[in-house]
Coordinates of C-alpha atoms and ligand atoms in Angstrom, one line a residue:
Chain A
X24 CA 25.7 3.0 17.2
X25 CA 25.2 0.0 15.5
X26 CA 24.7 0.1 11.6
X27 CA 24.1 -2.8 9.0
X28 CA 25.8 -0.4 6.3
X29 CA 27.1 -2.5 3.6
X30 CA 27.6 -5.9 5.7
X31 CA 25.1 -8.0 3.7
X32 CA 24.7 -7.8 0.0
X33 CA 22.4 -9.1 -3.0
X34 CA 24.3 -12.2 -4.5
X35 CA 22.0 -13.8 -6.6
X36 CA 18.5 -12.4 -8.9
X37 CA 15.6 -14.4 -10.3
X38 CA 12.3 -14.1 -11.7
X39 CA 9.6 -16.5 -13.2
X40 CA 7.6 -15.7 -16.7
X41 CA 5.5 -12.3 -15.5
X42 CA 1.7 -13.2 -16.7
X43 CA -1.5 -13.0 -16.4
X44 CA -2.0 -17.2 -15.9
X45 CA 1.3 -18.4 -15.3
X46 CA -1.1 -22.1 -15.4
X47 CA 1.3 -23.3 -12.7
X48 CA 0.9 -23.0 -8.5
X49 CA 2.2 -20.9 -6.4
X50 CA 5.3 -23.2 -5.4
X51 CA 5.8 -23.9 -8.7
X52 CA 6.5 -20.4 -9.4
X53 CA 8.3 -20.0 -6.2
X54 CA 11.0 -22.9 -6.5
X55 CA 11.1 -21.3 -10.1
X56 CA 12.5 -18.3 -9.1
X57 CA 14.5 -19.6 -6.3
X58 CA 16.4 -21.8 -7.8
X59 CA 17.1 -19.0 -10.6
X60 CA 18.5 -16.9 -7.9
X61 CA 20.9 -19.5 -6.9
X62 CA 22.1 -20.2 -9.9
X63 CA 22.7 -16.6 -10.7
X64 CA 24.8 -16.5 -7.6
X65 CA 26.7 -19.2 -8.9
X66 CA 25.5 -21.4 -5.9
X67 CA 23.5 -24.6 -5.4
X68 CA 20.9 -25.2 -2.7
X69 CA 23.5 -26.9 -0.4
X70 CA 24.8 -23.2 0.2
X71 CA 21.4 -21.8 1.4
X72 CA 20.4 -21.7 5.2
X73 CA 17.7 -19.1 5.2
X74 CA 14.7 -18.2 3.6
X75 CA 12.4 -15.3 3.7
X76 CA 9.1 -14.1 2.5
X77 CA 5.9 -12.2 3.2
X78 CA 2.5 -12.5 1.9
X79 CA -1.3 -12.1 2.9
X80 CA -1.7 -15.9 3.3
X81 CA -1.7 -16.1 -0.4
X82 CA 1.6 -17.9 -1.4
X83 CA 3.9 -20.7 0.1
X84 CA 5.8 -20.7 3.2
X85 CA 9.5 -21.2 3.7
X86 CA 9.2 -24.4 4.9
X87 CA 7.4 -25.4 1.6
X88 CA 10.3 -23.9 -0.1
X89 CA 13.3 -25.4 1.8
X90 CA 11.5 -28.8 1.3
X91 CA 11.0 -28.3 -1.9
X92 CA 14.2 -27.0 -3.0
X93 CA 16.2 -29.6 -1.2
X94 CA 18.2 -27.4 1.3
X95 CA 20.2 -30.0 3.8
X96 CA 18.9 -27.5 6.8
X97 CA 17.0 -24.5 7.0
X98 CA 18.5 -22.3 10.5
X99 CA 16.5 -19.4 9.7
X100 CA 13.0 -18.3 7.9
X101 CA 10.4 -16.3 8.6
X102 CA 7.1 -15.5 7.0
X103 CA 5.5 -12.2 7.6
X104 CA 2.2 -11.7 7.0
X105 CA 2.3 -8.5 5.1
X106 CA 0.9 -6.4 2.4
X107 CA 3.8 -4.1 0.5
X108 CA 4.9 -3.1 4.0
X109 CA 6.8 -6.4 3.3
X110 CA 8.0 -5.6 0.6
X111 CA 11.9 -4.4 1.5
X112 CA 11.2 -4.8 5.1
X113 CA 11.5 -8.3 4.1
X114 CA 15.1 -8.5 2.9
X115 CA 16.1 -6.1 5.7
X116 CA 15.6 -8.2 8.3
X117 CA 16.8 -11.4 6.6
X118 CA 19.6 -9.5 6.3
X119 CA 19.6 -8.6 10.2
X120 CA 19.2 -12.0 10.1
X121 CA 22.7 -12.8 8.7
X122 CA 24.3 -9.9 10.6
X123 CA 23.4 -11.7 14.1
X124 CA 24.5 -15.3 13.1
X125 CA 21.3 -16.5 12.5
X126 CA 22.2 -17.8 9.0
X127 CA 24.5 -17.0 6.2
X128 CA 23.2 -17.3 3.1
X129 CA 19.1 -16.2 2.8
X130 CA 16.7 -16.7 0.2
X131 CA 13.9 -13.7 -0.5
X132 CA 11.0 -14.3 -2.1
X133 CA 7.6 -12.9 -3.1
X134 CA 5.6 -15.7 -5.4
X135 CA 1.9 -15.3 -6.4
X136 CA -0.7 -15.9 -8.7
X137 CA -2.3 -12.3 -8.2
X138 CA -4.3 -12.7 -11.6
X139 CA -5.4 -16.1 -11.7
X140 CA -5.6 -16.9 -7.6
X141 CA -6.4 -13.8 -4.7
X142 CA -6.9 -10.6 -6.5
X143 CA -5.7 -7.8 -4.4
X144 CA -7.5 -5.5 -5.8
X145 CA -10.9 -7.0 -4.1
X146 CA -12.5 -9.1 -7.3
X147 CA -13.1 -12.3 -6.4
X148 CA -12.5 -11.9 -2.5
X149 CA -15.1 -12.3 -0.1
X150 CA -15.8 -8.8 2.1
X151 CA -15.2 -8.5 5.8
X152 CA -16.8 -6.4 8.0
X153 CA -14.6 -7.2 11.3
X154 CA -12.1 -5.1 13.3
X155 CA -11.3 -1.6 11.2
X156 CA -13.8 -2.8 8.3
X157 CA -16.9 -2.8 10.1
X158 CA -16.8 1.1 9.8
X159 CA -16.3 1.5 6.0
X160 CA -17.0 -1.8 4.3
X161 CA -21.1 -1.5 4.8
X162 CA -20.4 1.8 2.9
X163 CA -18.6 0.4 -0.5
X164 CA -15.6 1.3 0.6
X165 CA -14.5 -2.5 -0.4
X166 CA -11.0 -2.1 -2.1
X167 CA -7.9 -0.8 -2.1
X168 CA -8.3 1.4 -5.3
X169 CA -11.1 2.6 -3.6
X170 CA -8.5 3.3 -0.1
X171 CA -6.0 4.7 -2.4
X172 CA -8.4 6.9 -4.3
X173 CA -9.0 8.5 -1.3
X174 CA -5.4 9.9 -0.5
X175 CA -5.5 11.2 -4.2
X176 CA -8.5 12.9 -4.0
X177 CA -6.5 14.5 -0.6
X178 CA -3.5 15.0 -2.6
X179 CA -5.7 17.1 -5.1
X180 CA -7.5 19.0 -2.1
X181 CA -4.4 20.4 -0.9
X182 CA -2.0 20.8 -3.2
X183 CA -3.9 21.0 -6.3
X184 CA -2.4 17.9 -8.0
X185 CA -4.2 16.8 -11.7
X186 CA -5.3 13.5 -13.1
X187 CA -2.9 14.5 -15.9
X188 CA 0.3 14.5 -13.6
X189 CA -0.6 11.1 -11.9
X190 CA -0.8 10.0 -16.2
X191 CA 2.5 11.1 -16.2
X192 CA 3.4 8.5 -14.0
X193 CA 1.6 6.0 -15.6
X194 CA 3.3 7.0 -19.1
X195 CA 6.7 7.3 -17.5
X196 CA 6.1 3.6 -16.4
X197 CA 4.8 2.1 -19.8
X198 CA 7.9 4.1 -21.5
X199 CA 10.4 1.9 -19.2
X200 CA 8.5 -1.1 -20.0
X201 CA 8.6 -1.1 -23.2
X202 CA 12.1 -1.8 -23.1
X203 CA 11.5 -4.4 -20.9
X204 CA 10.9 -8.3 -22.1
X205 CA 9.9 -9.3 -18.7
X206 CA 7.5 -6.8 -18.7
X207 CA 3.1 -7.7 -19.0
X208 CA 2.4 -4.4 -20.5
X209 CA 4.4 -3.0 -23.6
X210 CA 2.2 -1.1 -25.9
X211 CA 2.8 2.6 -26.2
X212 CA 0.5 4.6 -23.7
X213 CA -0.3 8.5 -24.1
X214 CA -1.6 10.7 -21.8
X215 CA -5.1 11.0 -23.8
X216 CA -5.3 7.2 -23.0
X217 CA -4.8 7.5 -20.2
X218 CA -7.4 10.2 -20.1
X219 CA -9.6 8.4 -21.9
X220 CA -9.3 5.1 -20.3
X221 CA -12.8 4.3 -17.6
X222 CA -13.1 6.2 -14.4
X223 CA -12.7 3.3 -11.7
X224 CA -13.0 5.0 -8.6
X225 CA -13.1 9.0 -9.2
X226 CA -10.3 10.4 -9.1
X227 CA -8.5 6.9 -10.5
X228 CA -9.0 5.8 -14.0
X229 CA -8.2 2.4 -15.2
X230 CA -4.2 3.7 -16.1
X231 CA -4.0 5.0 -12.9
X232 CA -4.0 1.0 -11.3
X233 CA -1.3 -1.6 -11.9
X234 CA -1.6 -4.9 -13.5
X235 CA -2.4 -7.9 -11.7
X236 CA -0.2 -10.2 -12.4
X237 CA 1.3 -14.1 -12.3
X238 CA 4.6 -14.5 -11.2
X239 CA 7.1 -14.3 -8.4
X240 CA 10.8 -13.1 -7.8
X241 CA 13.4 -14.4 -5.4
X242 CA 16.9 -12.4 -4.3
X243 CA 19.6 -14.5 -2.8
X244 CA 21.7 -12.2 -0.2
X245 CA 24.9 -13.3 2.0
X246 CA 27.7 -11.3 4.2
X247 CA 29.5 -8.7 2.1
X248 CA 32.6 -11.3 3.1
X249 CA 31.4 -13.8 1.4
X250 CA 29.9 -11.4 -1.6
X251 CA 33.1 -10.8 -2.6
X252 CA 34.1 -14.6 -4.5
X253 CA 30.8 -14.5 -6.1
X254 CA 30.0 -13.9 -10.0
X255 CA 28.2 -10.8 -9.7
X256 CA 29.6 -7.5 -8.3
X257 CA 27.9 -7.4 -4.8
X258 CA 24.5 -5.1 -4.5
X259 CA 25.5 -4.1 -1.0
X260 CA 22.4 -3.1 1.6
X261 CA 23.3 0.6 2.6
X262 CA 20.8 1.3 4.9
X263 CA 16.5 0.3 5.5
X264 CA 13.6 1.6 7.8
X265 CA 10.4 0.0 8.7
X266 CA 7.8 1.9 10.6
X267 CA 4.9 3.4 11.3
X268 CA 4.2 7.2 12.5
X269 CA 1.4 8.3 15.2
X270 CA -1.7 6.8 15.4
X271 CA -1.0 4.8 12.1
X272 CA -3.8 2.8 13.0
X273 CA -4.9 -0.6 12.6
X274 CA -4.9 0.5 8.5
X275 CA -5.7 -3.0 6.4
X276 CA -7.8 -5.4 6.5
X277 CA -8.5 -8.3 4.5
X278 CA -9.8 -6.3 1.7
X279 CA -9.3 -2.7 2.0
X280 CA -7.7 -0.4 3.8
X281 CA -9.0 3.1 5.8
X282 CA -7.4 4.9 8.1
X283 CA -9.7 7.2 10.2
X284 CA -6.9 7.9 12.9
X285 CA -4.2 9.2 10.3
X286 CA -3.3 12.6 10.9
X287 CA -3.3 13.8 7.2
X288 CA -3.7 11.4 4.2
X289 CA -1.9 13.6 1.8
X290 CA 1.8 12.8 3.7
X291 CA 3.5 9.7 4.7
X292 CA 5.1 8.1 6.9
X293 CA 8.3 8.1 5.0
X294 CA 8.7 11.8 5.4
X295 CA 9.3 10.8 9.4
X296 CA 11.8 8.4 8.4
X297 CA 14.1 9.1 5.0
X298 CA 16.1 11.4 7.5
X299 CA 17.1 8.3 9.3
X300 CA 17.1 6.1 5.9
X301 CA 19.6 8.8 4.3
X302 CA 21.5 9.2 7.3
X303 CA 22.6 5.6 8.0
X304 CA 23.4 5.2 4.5
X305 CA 24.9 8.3 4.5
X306 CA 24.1 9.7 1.5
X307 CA 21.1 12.6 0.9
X308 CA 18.3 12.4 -1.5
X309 CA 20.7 14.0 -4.1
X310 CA 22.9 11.0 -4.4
X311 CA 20.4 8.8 -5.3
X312 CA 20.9 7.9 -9.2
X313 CA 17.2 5.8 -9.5
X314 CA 14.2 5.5 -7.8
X315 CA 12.0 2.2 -7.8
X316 CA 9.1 3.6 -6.5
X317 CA 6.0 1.4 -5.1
X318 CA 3.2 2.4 -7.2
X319 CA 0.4 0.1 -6.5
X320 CA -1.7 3.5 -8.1
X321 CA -0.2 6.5 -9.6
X322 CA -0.6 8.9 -6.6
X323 CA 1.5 6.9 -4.7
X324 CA 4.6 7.7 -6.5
X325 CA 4.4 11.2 -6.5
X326 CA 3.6 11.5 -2.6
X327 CA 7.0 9.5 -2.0
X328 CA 8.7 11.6 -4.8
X329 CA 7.9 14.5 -1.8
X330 CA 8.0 13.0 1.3
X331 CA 11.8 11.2 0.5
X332 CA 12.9 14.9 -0.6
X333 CA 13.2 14.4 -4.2
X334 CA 10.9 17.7 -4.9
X335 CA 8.6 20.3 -1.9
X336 CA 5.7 19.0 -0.6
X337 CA 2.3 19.2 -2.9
X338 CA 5.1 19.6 -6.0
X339 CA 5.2 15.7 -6.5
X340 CA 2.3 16.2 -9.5
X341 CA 4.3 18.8 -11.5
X342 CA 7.6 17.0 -10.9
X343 CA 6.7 14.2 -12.6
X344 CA 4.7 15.9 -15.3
X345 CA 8.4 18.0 -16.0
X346 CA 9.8 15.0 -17.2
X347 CA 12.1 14.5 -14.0
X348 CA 11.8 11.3 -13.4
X349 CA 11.7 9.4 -16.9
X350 CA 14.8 7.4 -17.9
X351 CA 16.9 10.6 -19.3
X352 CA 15.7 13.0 -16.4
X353 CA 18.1 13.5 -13.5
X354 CA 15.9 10.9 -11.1
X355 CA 14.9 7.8 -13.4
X356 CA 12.1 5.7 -11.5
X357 CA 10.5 2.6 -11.9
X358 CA 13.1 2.1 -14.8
X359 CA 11.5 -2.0 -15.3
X360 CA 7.9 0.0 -15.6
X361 CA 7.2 -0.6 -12.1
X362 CA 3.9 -2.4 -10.9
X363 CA 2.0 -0.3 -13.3
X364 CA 3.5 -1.9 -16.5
X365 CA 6.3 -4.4 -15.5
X366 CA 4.3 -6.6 -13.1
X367 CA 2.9 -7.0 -9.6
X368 CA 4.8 -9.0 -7.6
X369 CA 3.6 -7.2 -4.3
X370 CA 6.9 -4.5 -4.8
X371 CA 9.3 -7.4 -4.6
X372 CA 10.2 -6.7 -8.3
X373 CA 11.1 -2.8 -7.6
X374 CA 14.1 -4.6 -5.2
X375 CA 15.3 -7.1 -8.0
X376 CA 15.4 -4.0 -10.7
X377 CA 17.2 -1.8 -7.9
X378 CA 20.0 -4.6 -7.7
X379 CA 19.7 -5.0 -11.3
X380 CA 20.6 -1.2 -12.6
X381 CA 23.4 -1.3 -9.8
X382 CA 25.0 -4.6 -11.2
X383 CA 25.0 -2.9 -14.8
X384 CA 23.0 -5.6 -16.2
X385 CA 19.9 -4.1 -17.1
X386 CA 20.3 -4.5 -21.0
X387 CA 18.0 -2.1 -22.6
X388 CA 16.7 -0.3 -19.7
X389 CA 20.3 0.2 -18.1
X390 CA 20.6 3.7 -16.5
X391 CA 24.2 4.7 -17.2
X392 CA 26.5 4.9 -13.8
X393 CA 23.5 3.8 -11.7
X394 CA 25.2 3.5 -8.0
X395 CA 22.8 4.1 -5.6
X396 CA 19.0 3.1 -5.5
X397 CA 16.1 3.7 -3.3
X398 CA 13.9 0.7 -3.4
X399 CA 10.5 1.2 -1.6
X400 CA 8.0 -0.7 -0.6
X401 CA 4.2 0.4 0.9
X402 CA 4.3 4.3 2.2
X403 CA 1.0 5.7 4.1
X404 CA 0.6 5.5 7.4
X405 CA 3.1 2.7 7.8
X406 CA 6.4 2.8 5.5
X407 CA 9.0 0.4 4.3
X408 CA 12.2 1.6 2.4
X409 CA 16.0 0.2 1.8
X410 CA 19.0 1.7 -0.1
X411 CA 21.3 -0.2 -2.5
X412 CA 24.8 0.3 -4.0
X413 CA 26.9 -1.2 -6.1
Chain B
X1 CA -37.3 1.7 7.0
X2 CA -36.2 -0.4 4.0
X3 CA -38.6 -2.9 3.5
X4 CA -36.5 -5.1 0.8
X5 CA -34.4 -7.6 1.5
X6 CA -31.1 -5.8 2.9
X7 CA -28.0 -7.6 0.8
X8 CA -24.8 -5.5 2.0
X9 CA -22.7 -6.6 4.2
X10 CA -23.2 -5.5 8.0
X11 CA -21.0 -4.3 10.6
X12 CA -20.0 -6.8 13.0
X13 CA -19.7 -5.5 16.0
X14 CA -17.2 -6.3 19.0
X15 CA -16.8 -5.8 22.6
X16 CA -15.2 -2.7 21.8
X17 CA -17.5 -1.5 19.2
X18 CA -20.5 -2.9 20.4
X19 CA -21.8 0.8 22.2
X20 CA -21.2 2.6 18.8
X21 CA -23.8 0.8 17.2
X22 CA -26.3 0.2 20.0
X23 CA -25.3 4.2 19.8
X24 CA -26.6 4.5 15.9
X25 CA -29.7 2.0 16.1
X26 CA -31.2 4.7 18.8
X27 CA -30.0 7.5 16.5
X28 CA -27.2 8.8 18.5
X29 CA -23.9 9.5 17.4
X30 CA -21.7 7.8 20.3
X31 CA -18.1 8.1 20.7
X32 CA -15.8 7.2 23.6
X33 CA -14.2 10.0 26.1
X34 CA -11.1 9.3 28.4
X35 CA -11.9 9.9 32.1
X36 CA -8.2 10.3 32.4
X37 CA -7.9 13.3 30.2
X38 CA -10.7 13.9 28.1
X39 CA -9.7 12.8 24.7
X40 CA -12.6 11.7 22.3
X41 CA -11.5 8.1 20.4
X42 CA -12.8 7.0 17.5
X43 CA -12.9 3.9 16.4
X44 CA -13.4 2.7 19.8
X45 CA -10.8 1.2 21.4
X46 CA -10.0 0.1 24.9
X47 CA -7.5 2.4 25.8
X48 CA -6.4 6.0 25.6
X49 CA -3.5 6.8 23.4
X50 CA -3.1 9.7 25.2
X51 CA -2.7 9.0 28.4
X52 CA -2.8 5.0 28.6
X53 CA -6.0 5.2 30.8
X54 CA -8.6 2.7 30.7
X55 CA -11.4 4.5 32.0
X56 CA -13.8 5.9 29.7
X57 CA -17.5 6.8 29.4
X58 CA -19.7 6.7 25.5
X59 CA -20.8 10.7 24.8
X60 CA -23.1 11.9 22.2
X61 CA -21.3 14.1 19.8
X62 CA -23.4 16.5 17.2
X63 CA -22.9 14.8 14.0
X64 CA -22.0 17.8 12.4
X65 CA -19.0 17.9 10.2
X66 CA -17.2 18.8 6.9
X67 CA -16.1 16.4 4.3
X68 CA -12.2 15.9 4.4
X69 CA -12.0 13.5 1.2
X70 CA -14.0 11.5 -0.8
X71 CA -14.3 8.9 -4.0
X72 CA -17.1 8.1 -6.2
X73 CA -17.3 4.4 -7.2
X74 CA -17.7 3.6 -10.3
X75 CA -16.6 0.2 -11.0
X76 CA -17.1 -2.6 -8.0
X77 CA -16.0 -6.0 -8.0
X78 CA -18.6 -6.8 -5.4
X79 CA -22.2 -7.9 -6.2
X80 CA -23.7 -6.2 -3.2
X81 CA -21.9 -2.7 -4.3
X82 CA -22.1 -3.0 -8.3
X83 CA -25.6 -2.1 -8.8
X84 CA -25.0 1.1 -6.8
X85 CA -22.9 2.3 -9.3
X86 CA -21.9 5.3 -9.4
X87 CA -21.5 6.0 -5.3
X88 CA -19.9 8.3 -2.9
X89 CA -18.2 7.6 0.2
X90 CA -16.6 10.2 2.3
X91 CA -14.2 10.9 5.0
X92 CA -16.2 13.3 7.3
X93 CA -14.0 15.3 9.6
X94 CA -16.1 15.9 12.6
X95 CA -17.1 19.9 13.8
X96 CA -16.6 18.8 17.6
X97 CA -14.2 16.8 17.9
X98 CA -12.3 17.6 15.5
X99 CA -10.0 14.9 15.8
X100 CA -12.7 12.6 14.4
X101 CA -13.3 11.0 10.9
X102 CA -15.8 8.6 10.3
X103 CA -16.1 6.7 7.4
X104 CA -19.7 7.0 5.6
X105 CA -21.6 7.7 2.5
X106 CA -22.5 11.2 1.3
X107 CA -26.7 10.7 0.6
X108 CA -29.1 13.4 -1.1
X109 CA -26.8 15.4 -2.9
X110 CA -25.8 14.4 -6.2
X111 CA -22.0 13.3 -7.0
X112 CA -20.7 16.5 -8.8
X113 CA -22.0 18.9 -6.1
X114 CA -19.4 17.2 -3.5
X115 CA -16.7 19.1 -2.7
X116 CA -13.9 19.4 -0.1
X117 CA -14.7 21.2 3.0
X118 CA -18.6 20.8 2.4
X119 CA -20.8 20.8 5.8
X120 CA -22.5 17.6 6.4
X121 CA -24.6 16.4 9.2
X122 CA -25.5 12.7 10.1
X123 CA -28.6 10.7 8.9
X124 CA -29.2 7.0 10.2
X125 CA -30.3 4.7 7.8
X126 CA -32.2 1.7 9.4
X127 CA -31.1 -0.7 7.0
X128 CA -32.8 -3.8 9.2
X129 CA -34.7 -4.2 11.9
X130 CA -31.2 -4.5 14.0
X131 CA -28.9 -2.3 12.4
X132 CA -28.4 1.4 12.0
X133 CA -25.7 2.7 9.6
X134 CA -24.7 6.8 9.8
X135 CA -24.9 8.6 6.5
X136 CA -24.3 12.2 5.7
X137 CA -26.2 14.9 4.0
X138 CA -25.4 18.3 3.1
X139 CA -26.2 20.7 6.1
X140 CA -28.9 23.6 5.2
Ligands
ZN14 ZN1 -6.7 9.8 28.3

């Protein structure tokens, strides 16, 4: 069968200022950080062909960006309109992309102004009550903290998990981020803050969300040929799945999400997939040396944590509560401090940290003999995942 | 019926959708049934995912069912929700079908008596003269 194992690889890494008012537009902070991923590939603009992104008509197209940046030709781009579902599906297929001839050298990017422009976390957007909305937005349920609170509270029904453990995601986050300049969020954070901090939506308190932020991040990926002659060691693309399980339903909207015809909100789709993830890298779940976990909300973690075999089902809670997962447990995640501390770039950042740890450059936040990474983006219903090495 | 001046946002219904709440302003609980193989469907939709039929006929179901999840809101960035602070809104797994969650919010019971697996039945709210939203209430 045919397999994209290790035939395209991450070249190139860079990010804007992470705020919370950049004071600059969107393409401003796109160009930013795609011209700082060519340069860290030792390229210029001439070598670029492609360009990908995703965003929930909140950002800049590829066209705006190839204009922009100058490229002689653009072969390739394509601009999915996605929430985090986007978020490695993206890269994978610009890197299917390169694998069929389409072009050879791609530009992925995620740029936003997610504090200062469209807040995805419902303030300042107006409410719709179209298509799957019409049957939970005339009841409050407006937001996605308010979507997401309602797989935790689902989480807690079956399998017993506490507010406490989904602070011990939020700590183990904040304890990464400190170490991390980029990072928005850098003061100390203990679990009775978190404890204490306001109920948003029951069962999430205000720790329990991530930051809104400024800010975008761009990864520059070519053939593993061509990776070779580059300045970095190549962050090769072992394996990634994008999918959805049965009856994922229509599951977003513009402002919120429900999902009435999900068979149980407590599991994801990602415990369909990993097998196929793992195997096409493969690799198992114990080979992976760090996890960069989507975690829009604190629950979200934890369910993945389960459903990519890191821990049994319903143990997600208590696994991260035994200390598992922070830097110097046997599975560091969100090792930047994720989107709860580092910054929201819609996920995109969890792929440029992934590549980061593998290339050794990580400065204080470097996890010793990091080789392989799982990078995911989104998991409910629908999931989105890839595997990295070095 | 509410007399003020109704200020949340409405359902908009569709072609698909428009039964359900014709359904809900008569204060009936409407759902759609396969004629191919008898599957209930909610949300409405056009065809089965069962068996791919199109053919399908609107049935009253009991309005009976048990809560599966819910949330209380206590912070809202919208206007027409913030003043309704704090607020609970409920998955509600139906008794018959079973295969059937709707979406609503959990009315004369007060936050902290919620709980999982708690028996609700369906009230409808005429919130305007042209539209009927489900609620749920703890069953006697
Ligand atoms: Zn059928």
């Amino acid at each position: 069968m045919n397999n994209l194992k290790d035939k395209v690889a991450i070249v190139g890494l860079g990010w804007t200022r992470f705020s919370t008012n950049s004071g600059v537009s969107v393409k401003n902070l796109a160009l930013e950080s795609c011209k700082n991923a060519i340069d860290d590939a030792g390229l210029t603009v001439k070598d670029v062909d492609g360009i990908a992104t995703y965003n929930i008509g909140d950002s800049v197209s590829p066209y705006v960006v190839a204009t922009g940046l100058g490229l002689p030709e653009l072969r390739w781009n394509i601009e999915y309109f996605a929430g985090a579902n986007g978020a490695t599906s993206t890269l994978l297929t610009a890197a299917c992309a390169i694998i069929g001839g389409l072009a050879d050298t791609v530009l992925v990017f995620r740029a936003m102004n997610g504090r200062t422009g469209t807040r995805l976390g419902g303030a300042g957007m107006s409410l719709n009550t179209t298509g799957i909305e019409q049957y939970c937005v005339p009841y409050g349920l407006t937001t996605f903290p308010q979507a997401v609170a309602m797989v935790a509270r689902r989480h807690m029904i079956k399998y017993g998990t506490t507010s406490h453990q989904m602070g011990a995601v939020a700590l183990t986050c904040r304890e990464n981020a400190i170490l991390n300049e980029r990072a928005v969020v850098r003061s100390p954070l203990s679990i009775e803050d978190h404890q204490n901090s306001k109920m948003i939506v029951d069962p999430l308190r205000l720790y329990d969300c991530c930051q809104e932020t400024d800010g975008a991040c761009a990864v520059l990926i070519t053939s593993a040929d061509r990776a070779k002659d580059l300045r970095h060691s190549p962050v090769y693309l072992m394996s990634g799945t994008h999918g959805a399980g049965w009856q994922s339903g229509e599951f977003f909207g513009k402002t919120t999400a429900f999902w009435p015809e999900w068979d149980e909100l407590s599991e994801t789709y990602a415990r369909t997939m990993a097998s196929e993830l793992y195997g096409k890298a493969g690799i198992t779940s114990k080979d992976v040396d760090v996890a960069e976990l989507y975690d829009c909300f604190t629950i979200e973690p934890i369910v993945q944590l389960e459903d990519f075999g890191f821990c049994e089902k319903g143990e997600g809670g208590a696994f991260v509560e035994s200390g598992a997962v922070r830097r110097d447990g046997h599975l560091p995640m969100n090792t930047h401090g994720g989107l709860l501390s580092e910054g929201y770039i819609h996920g995109f950042n969890h792929v440029l940290e992934g590549a980061s740890q593998l290339r050794g450059d990580a400065g204080a936040r470097q996890i010793k003999d990091a080789e392989i990474a799982l990078v995911t983006g989104y998991c409910g219903p629908v999931a989105n995942a890839v595997i990295l090495r070095r | 019926m509410n007399t003020s001046i109704y200020e949340k946002p409405l359902p908009q219904p569709d072609p698909d959708s428009q039964m359900f709440w014709d359904g809900c302003k008569e204060h009936k609980l409407l759902v759609q049934q396969c004629k191919g193989c008898g599957t209930h469907r909610f949300p409405p939709d056009s065809m089965c995912y069962i068996c791919q039929s199109r053919d399908y006929e609107w049935v009253a179901v009991e309005g009976r069912g048990v809560i599966y999840s819910w949330i209380i809101v206590h912070y809202s960035p919208h206007r027409a929700f913030s003043r309704d602070v704090p607020y609970a809104v409920a998955y509600v797994e139906l008794n018959t079908p079973k295969t059937i969650r709707m979406c609503g919010n959990i009315v004369n019971c007060k936050n902290e008596d919620i709980s999982a697996g708690m028996p609700v039945e369906v009230v409808f709210d005429d919130v305007t003269p042209e539209v009927t939203l489900p609620r749920w209430k703890p069953t006697k």
